[in-house]
Amino acid sequence: MLQSSITSFEDEGISHSLKEVIKNNQYVAGYCASLLYVMNGLAECVVITESLHRKHKTLLTQMCLSEAIPIFTSTDDTNKYIPPEIEVLTVVMQK
């Protein structure tokens, strides 16, 4: 999922330096991918892991709420709430 996201971002004219950061840093890649999906209305829902930094979690949550995008945490039983046909944008973060 992440690689296809990076490809689509490149198509949108993302700057070269940011592309390099995304390719070399999984944390930044996941977070940037999440923000771009939410901002462009491409996320049907977002799953946020507990390891996401608090300020990043707050911003992503606020953006999801403003766009009326459902938010789940990695501790939720997401299968209970999300139909299988919906592509879940999972935020995979590493400390």
Coordinates of C-alpha atoms in Angstrom, one line a residue, residues 22-78:
I22 CA 9.7 9.4 2.3
K23 CA 11.7 6.7 0.6
N24 CA 14.3 6.6 3.4
N25 CA 12.1 6.9 6.5
Q26 CA 9.1 4.6 7.2
Y27 CA 7.7 6.8 10.0
V28 CA 7.6 9.9 7.8
A29 CA 6.3 7.9 4.8
G30 CA 3.4 6.5 6.8
Y31 CA 2.5 9.8 8.3
C32 CA 2.8 11.8 5.0
A33 CA 0.8 9.1 3.2
S34 CA -1.9 9.4 5.8
L35 CA -2.1 13.1 5.7
L36 CA -2.2 13.2 1.9
Y37 CA -4.9 10.6 1.7
V38 CA -7.0 12.5 4.2
M39 CA -6.4 15.9 2.7
N40 CA -7.3 14.6 -0.8
G41 CA -10.4 12.8 0.3
L42 CA -9.0 9.4 -0.6
A43 CA -9.2 7.8 2.9
E44 CA -12.5 6.0 3.7
C45 CA -11.2 5.4 7.2
V46 CA -8.0 5.7 9.1
V47 CA -6.4 3.2 11.6
I48 CA -4.0 4.9 14.0
T49 CA -1.4 2.8 15.9
E50 CA -0.6 3.5 19.5
S51 CA 3.1 4.3 18.7
L52 CA 2.2 7.4 16.6
H53 CA 3.6 10.5 18.3
R54 CA 1.0 12.4 20.2
K55 CA 1.2 15.6 18.2
H56 CA 1.0 13.7 15.0
K57 CA -2.0 11.7 16.3
T58 CA -3.7 14.9 17.3
L59 CA -3.2 16.5 13.9
L60 CA -4.3 13.4 12.0
T61 CA -7.4 13.0 14.2
Q62 CA -8.4 16.6 13.8
M63 CA -8.1 16.3 10.0
C64 CA -10.1 13.1 10.0
L65 CA -12.8 14.7 12.1
S66 CA -13.0 17.8 9.9
E67 CA -13.4 15.6 6.8
A68 CA -15.9 13.2 8.6
I69 CA -13.5 10.2 8.1
P70 CA -13.9 7.4 10.6
I71 CA -10.9 6.8 12.9
F72 CA -10.0 3.6 14.6
T73 CA -7.0 2.7 16.7
S74 CA -4.9 -0.4 16.4
T75 CA -6.5 -1.7 19.6
D76 CA -10.0 -1.6 18.2
D77 CA -11.4 -4.8 16.7
T78 CA -11.6 -3.1 13.3

